[in-house]
Structures are given as structure tokens and as C-alpha cells.
Coordinates of C-alpha atoms and ligand atoms in Angstrom, one line a residue:
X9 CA 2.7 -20.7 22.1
X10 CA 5.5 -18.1 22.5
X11 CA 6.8 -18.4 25.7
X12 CA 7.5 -15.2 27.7
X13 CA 5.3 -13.4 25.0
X14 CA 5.9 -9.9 25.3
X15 CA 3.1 -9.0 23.3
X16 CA 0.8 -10.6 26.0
X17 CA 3.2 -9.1 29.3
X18 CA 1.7 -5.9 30.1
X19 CA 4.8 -5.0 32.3
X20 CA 7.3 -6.1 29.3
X21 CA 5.5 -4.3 26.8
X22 CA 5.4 -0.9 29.3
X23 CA 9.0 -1.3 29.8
X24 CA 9.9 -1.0 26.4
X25 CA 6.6 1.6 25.5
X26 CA 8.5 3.9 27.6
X27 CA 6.7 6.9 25.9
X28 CA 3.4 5.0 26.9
X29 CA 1.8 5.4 22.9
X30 CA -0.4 2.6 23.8
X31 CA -2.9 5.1 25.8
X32 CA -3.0 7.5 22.6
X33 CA -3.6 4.4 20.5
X34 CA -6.8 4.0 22.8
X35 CA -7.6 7.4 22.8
X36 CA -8.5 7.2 19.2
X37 CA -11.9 7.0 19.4
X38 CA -11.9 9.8 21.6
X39 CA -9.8 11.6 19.9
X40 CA -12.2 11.6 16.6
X41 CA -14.9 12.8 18.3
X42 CA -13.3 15.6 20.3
X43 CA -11.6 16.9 17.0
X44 CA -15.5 16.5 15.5
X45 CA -16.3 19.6 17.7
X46 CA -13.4 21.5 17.3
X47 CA -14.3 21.7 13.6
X48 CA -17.9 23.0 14.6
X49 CA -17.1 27.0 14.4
X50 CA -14.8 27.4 11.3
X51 CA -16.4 29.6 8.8
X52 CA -15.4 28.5 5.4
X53 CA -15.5 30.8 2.1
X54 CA -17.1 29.2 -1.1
X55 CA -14.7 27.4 -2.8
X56 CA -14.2 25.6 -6.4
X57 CA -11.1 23.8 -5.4
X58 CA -9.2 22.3 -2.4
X59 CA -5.5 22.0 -1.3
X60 CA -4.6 20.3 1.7
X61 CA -1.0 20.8 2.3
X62 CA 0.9 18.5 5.1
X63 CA 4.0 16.3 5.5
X64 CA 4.2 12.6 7.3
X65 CA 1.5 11.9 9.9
X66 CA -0.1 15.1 9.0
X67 CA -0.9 14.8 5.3
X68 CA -1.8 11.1 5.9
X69 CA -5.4 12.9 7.4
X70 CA -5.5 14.6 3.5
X71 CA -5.3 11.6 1.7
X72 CA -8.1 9.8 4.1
X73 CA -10.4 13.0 2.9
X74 CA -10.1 12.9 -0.5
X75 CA -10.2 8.8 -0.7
X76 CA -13.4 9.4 1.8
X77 CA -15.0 12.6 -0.2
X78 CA -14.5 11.3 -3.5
X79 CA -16.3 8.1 -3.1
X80 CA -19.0 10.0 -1.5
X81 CA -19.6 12.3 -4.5
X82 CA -17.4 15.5 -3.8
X83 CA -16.7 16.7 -7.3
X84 CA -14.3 19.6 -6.6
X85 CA -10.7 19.0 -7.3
X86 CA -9.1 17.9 -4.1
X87 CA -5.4 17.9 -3.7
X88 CA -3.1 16.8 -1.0
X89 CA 0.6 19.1 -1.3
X90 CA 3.2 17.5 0.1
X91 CA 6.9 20.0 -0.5
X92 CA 7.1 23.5 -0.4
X93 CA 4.6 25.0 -3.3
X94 CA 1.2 24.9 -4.3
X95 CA 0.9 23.8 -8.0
X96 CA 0.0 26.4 -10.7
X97 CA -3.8 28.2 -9.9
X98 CA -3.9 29.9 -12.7
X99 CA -6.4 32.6 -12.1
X100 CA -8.5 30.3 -9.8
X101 CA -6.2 31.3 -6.6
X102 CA -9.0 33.3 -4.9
X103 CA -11.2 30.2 -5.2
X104 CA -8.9 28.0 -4.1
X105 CA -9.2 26.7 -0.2
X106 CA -6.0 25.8 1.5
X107 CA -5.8 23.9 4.3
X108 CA -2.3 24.1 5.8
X109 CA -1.8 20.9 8.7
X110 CA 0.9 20.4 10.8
X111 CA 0.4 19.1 14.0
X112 CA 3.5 20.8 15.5
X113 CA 3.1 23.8 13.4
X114 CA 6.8 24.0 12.6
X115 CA 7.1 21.7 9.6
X116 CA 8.8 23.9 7.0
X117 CA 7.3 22.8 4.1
X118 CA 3.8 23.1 5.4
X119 CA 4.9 26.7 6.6
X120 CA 5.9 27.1 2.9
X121 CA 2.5 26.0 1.6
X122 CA 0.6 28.8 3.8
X123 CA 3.1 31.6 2.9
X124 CA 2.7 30.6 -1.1
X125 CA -1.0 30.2 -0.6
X126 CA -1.2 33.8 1.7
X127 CA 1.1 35.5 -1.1
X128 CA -1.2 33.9 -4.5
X129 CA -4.5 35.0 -2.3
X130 CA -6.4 32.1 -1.1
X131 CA -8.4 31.8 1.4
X132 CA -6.5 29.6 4.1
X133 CA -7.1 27.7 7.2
X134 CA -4.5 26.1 9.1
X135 CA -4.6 23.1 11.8
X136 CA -2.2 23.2 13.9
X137 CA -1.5 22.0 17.8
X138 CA 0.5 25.5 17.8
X139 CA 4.0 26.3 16.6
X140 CA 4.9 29.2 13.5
X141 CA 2.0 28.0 12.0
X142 CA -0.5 29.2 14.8
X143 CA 1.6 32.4 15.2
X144 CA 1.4 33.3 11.8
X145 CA -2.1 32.1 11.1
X146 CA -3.1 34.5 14.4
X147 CA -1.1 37.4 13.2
X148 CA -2.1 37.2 9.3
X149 CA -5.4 36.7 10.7
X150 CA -6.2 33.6 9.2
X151 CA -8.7 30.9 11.2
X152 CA -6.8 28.2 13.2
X153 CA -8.3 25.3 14.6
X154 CA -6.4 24.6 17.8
X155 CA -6.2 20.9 18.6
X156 CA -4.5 19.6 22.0
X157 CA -0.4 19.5 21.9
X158 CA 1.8 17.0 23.4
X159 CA 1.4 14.4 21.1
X160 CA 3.7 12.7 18.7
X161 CA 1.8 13.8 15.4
X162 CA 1.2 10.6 13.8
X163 CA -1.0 9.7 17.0
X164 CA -3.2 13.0 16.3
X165 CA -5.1 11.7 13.1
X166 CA -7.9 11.5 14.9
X167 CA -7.4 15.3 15.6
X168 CA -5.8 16.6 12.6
X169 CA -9.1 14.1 9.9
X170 CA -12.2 14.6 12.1
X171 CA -12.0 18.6 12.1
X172 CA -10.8 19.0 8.7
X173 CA -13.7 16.9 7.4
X174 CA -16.7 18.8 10.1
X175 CA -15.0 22.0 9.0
X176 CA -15.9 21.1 5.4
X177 CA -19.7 20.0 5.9
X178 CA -21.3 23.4 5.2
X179 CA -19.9 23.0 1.4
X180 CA -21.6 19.7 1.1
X181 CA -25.3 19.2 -0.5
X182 CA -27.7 18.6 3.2
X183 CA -28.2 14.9 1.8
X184 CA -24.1 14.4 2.1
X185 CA -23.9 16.0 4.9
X186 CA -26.6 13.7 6.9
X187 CA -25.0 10.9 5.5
X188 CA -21.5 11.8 6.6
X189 CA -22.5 13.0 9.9
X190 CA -24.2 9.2 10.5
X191 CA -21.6 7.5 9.3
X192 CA -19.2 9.5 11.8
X193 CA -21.1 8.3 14.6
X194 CA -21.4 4.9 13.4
X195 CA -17.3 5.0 13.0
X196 CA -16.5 6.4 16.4
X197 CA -18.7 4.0 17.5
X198 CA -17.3 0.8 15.7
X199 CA -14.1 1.7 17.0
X200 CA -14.3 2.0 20.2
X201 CA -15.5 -1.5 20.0
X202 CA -12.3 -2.3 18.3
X203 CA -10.3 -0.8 21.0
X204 CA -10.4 -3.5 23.4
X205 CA -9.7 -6.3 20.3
X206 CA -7.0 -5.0 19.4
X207 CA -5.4 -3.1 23.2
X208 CA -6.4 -6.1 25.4
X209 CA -7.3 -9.6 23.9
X210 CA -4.2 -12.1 24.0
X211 CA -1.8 -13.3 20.8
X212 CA -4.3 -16.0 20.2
X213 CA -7.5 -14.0 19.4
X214 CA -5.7 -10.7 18.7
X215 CA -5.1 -10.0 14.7
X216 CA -3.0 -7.1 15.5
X217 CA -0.3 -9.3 17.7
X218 CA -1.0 -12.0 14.8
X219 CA 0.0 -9.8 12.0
X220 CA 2.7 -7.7 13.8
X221 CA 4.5 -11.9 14.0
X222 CA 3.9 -12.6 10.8
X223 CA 6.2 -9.4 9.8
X224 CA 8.4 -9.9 13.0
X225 CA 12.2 -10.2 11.0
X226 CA 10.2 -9.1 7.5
X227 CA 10.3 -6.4 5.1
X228 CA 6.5 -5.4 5.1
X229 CA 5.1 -4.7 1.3
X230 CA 1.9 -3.4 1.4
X231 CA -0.6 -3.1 -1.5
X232 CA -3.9 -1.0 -1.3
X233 CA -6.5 -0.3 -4.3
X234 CA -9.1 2.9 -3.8
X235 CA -10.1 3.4 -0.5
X236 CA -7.0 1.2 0.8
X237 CA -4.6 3.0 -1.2
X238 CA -3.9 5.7 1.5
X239 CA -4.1 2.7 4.2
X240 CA -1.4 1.2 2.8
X241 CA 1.1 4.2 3.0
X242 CA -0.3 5.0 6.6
X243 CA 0.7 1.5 7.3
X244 CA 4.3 1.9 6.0
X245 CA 4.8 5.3 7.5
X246 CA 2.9 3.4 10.8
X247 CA 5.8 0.7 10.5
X248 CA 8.8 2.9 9.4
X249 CA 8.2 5.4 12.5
X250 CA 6.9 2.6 15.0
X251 CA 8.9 -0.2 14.9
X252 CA 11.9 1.5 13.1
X253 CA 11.5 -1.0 10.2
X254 CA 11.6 -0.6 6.8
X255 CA 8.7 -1.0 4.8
X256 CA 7.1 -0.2 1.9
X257 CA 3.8 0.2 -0.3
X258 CA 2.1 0.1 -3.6
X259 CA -0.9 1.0 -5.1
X260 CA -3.5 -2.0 -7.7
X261 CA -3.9 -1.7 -10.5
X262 CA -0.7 0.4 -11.3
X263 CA 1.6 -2.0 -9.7
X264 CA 0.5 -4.7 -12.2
X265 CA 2.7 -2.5 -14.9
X266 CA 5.8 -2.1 -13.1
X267 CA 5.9 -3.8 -9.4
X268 CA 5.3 -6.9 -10.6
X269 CA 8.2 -7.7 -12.7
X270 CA 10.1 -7.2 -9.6
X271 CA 8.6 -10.4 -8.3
X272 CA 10.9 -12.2 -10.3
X273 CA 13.6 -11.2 -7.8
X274 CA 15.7 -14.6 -6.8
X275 CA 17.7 -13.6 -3.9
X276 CA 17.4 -15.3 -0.3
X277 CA 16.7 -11.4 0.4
X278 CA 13.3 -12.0 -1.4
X279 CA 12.1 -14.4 1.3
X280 CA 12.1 -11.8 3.9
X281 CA 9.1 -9.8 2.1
X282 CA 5.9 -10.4 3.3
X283 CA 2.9 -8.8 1.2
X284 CA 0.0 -7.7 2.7
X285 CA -3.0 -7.2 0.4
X286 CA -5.1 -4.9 2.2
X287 CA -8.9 -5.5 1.3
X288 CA -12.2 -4.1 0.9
X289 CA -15.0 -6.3 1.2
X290 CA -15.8 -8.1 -2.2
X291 CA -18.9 -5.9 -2.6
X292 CA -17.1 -2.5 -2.6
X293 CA -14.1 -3.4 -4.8
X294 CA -14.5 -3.2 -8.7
X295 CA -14.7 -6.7 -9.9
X296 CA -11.4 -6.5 -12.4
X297 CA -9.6 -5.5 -8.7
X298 CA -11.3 -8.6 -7.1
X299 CA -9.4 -10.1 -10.0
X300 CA -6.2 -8.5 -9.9
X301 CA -6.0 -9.6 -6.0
X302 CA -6.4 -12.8 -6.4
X303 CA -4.0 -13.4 -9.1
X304 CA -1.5 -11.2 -6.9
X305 CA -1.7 -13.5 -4.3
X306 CA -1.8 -16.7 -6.9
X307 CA 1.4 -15.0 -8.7
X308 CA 3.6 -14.2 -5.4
X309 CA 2.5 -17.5 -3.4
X310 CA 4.0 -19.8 -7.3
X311 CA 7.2 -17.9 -6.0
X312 CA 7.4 -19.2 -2.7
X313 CA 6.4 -15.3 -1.5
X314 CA 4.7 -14.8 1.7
X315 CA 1.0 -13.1 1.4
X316 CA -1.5 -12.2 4.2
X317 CA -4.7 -10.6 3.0
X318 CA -6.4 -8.1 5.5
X319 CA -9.8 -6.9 5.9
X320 CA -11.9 -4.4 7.6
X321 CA -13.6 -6.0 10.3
X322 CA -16.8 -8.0 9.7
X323 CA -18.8 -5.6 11.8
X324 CA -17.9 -2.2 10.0
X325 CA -20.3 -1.4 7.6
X326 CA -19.8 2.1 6.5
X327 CA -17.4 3.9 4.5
X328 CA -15.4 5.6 6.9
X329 CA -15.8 2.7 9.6
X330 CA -13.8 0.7 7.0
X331 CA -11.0 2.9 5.9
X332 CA -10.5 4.0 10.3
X333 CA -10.8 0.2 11.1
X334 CA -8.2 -0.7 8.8
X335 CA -5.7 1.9 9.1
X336 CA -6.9 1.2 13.1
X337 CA -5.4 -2.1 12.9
X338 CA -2.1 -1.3 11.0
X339 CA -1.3 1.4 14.4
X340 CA -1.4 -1.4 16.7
X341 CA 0.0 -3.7 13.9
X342 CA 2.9 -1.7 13.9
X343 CA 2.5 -0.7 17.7
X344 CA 3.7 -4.2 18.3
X345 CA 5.7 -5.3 16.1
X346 CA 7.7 -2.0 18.0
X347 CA 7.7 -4.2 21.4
X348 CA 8.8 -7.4 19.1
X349 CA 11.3 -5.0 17.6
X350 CA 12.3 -3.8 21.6
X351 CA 12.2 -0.6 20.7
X352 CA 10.3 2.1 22.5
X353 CA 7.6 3.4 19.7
X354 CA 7.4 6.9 19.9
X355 CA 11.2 8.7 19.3
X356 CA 11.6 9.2 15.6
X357 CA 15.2 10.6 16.1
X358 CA 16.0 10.1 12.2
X359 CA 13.1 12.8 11.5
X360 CA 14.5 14.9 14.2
X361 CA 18.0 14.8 13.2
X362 CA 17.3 15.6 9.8
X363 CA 14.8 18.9 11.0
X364 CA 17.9 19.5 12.8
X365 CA 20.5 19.7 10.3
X366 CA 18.6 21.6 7.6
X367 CA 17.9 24.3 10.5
X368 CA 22.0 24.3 10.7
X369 CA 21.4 25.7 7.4
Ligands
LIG6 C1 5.9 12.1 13.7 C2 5.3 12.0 12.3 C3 5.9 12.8 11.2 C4 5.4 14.3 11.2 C5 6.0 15.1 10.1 C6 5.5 16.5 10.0 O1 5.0 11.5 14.6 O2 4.4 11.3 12.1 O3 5.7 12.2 10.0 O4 4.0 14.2 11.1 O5 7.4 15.2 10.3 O6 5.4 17.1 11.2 P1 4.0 17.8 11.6 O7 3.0 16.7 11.5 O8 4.2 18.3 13.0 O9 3.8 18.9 10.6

């Protein structure tokens, strides 16, 4: 259909995937389960509330544990930090567990996080690849779990989610645990089924090529509701830092009271968004949401707006198997609308510069 499709030219696509991100894209399977075991040993203290404090690709694994824990019936409060302070502990601090994550271990706001939490008394961990954070986690004598280096960090979730969540077993009643244990399984499993879909299988029969043409040229909006909420920002971020594209997200039913007027918008500009409505299966979404989707879609296609609605493969069951199989697809989504885009995946020089410039002081 597209001739000289680069998205189905394995020595195109390499010559412009310099950095090679497709083999970390198929690692993630692997990668899940190998961060599984470095979670094994941690010793956590009790604890009546959690921070998780991370920036980009890093805090992304935060949000997919509280969306995951909460809808498994974890009741402690369970907060992801993103800037440079914890929020107000009151006199709770000492039974407040912060997790500081940072792949590189030299993100200054997550180094910020640990000091504040090391200075207020909580008990901390960090996760780190190395870095400051390491150092000073080593030196202040705080527990590290050490995942493998060399990656760019938004490739690591599988490193930076699966140990944070092991690590945080022993706090969970034995039934949760069991269940959460299975369903890991089931997920690494599911996925490596998905690898092959999504790495190998031609435009025709491949959603990820599909979608990453349908926003080929587009601005990408992307709406999530509960458990596709934090999919839809790790889909923009996947997009922005990918394909170097702007993109953006939004979460139902909150959009409904402010988004939505926006839709109004006549401008030939407006005919470049696409929206993609990113899905649960009917059984797990609250019926009114089931409802607000559809009238989304009803609303933006009146206006002549663009929609694709995406769900979790037929085949994932679980809870986890759907929130990894959808954020799954948005990676390679983005992976190649990258090689559309002919730009090489991995360099995020924008991020870099700006590290740079506030290190000039
Ligand atoms: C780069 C990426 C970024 C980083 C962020 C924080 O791949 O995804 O969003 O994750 O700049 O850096 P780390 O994760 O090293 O703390």
C-alpha cells in the first residue's frame, strides 16, 4: 500500500534507529522480570503512607503503581512527587516511605526529593541505575536497588515498575500478594506474546505501524479514564521524546468540564488533531465513562475531528496485562511514528540542553 514502506524495511528503519531502541523495546518483557528479582531483597519498614518521587520516564513507573495498587485495594495514601519537595507530613514523616527513582541518578529534582525526605526523617529507598543518587544513597546508608545502566531511561520501565512494585509485596495482605504475584506472570507472559505483533508483523496486520500512520503529520490528543489515565501521559511523553512531536493528553471525566469547549476550535489547524481514546474493556470501565466515550467520539467526529479508539488486546485479561499491553503499544506506536518522522528515537537533546544550562547555573 505505501510503497517503499519504511515501517516494513528493516534496513531503512535501522538506518534511521541509529541508537538501535528497537532491541530495548523487545527487551521489555525481559526487562520486567529481571527487575521482578532485583526487588526480592529490599527490606521495607512499616509504613502508613507512600511517596514516590521521579521526573519523565522515571515517575511514569509511580503513576502505573498507584493506578495498579489502588484498583487492587491498597488503601494507604500513595503519591507520586514530581519537583523538588515533598508535600507537608505533618508529624507522619517517620511513617512516611519515600521512594526516590531516577534511572540516571542525576535528576535534580529527584536528588531534591531524597535530601528533603533524609532531612524530615523518612525512611527512604532509592532506584537508581547509579549516579548522585547511588552515591548518596550508599554513603547515607540508605537501600538502593541497582538496576542495569546504559539505557535511555524511558526504555527502563520495565526496571524502574517491576522492582518498586516486588519491593512493596511484604506490606500487602498474603491474598494481594498471590494475586499480584499471578497476575505478574500472566503479564510478562502476555507480552512477550505481543512482542513479535508489534516488532515483526508487516503495516497490514501491525496496529502499532497502523496507528503511528494515522498520526503521521498529526498533533496526537490522547484521552485516558482510571487505569488509562497514566497511559495516556506515557503515550505523550512516548511521542514527545520518540518521534520529536508534539503531543498531548487529557484525563475523562474532567475533560468534559473544560477540554471540551475547546472542540469548538475552527481553524484549518484543528484538522491536524487526531484523538485517541484509549480504552478499557466495556466490563472494567464505570458505565457513565462507557457513556462519556462514546459521546466524545460522537461530539468530535459532528466536527469533522479525527478519533481512533484503542484497546488492550483481546487476549490480556488481567489488570496489569492491560495497563503494560497498552502503554506496550503506545512505545512502538511512537517508536515508529520516529522512523515516519526520520528521526533516530533515542537523543532527546532538548532534555539535555536544558540539564545543561541550569548546571551553568
Ligand atoms: C529520557 C526520559 C526523561 C528522563 C527524565 C529524568 O529517556 O525519559 O524523561 O526520565 O529526564 O531522568 P531520570 O529518569 O534519569 O531521573
Amino acid at each position: 500500500m505505501h510503497a517503499n514502506n519504511v515501517l516494513d524495511d528493516p534496513s531503512r528503519a535501522l538506518a534511521i534507529d541509529r541508537s538501535r531502541m528497537r532491541d530495548l523495546l523487545e527487551g521489555f518483557p525481559h526487562h520486567l522480570e529481571g527487575g521482578w528479582g532485583l526487588g526480592e531483597d529490599v527490606e521495607i519498614p512499616p509504613f502508613e503512607r507512600l511517596l514516590i518521587c521521579g521526573m519523565g520516564g522515571s515517575a511514569i513507573g509511580g503513576d502505573f503503581l498507584r493506578a495498579y495498587l489502588q484498583q487492587k485495594g491498597f488503601h494507604k495514601p500513595l503519591e507520586v512527587v514530581r519537583g523538588y519537595r515533598l508535600p507537608p507530613l505533618g508529624d507522619a514523616a517517620e511513617r512516611t516511605l519515600v521512594y526516590a527513582l531516577s534511572y540516571s541518578g542525576n535528576t535534580e529534582e529527584t536528588l531534591a526529593c531524597f535530601e528533603d525526605a533524609g532531612r524530615r526523617g523518612c525512611p527512604r529507598i532509592a532506584i537508581t541505575s547509579g549516579g548522585r543518587l547511588a552515591q548518596l544513597a550508599h554513603q547515607q546508608k540508605v537501600p538502593v536497588i541497582e538496576i542495569p545502566g546504559g539505557m535511555p531511561p524511558r526504555t527502563a520501565l520495565g526496571y524502574l515498575l517491576a522492582p518498586l512494585l516486588r519491593s512493596l509485596l511484604p506490606a500487602l495482605r498474603r491474598s494481594q500478594r498471590e494475586a499480584i504475584e499471578r497476575e505478574f506472570a500472566e503479564t510478562v507472559g502476555t507480552l512477550r506474546s505481543l512482542s513479535p505483533l508489534y516488532a515483526e508483523e508487516p503495516e497490514a496486520e501491525n496496529p502499532a505501524k497502523r496507528q503511528a500512520r494515522a498520526l503521521f503529520q498529526k498533533i496526537p490528543i490522547i484521552y485516558g479514564s482510571a487505569i488509562t489515565e497514566p497511559i495516556a501521559r506515557r503515550w505523550k511523553c512516548q511521542i514527545n521524546e520518540n518521534a520529536k512531536q508534539p503531543a498531548y493528553w487529557d484525563v475523562l471525566p474532567e475533560l468534559h468540564h473544560n477540554e471540551i469547549v475547546g472542540w469548538e476550535w475552527e481553524s484549518p489547524l484543528a484538522e491536524r488533531f487526531v484523538y485517541v481514546l484509549l480504552r478499557d474493556p466495556e466490563t472494567e470501565e464505570h458505565p457513565q465513562i462507557q457513556r462519556r466515550f462514546r459521546i466524545t467520539r460522537a461530539l468530535l467526529e459532528e466536527r469533522g475531528r479525527t478519533v481512533l479508539e484503542v484497546r488492550p488486546p483481546d487476549e490480556t485479561q488481567g489488570l496489569l496485562a492491560r495497563l503494560l499491553s497498552l502503554s506496550y503499544l503506545g512505545d512502538w506506536v511512537s517508536y515508529y511514528l520516529a522512523l515516519l518522522n526520520g528521526v533516530d528515537p533515542t537523543p532527546v537533546e532538548l532534555i539535555e540542553a536544558m540539564k545543561r544550562r541550569l548546571a551553568e547555573g
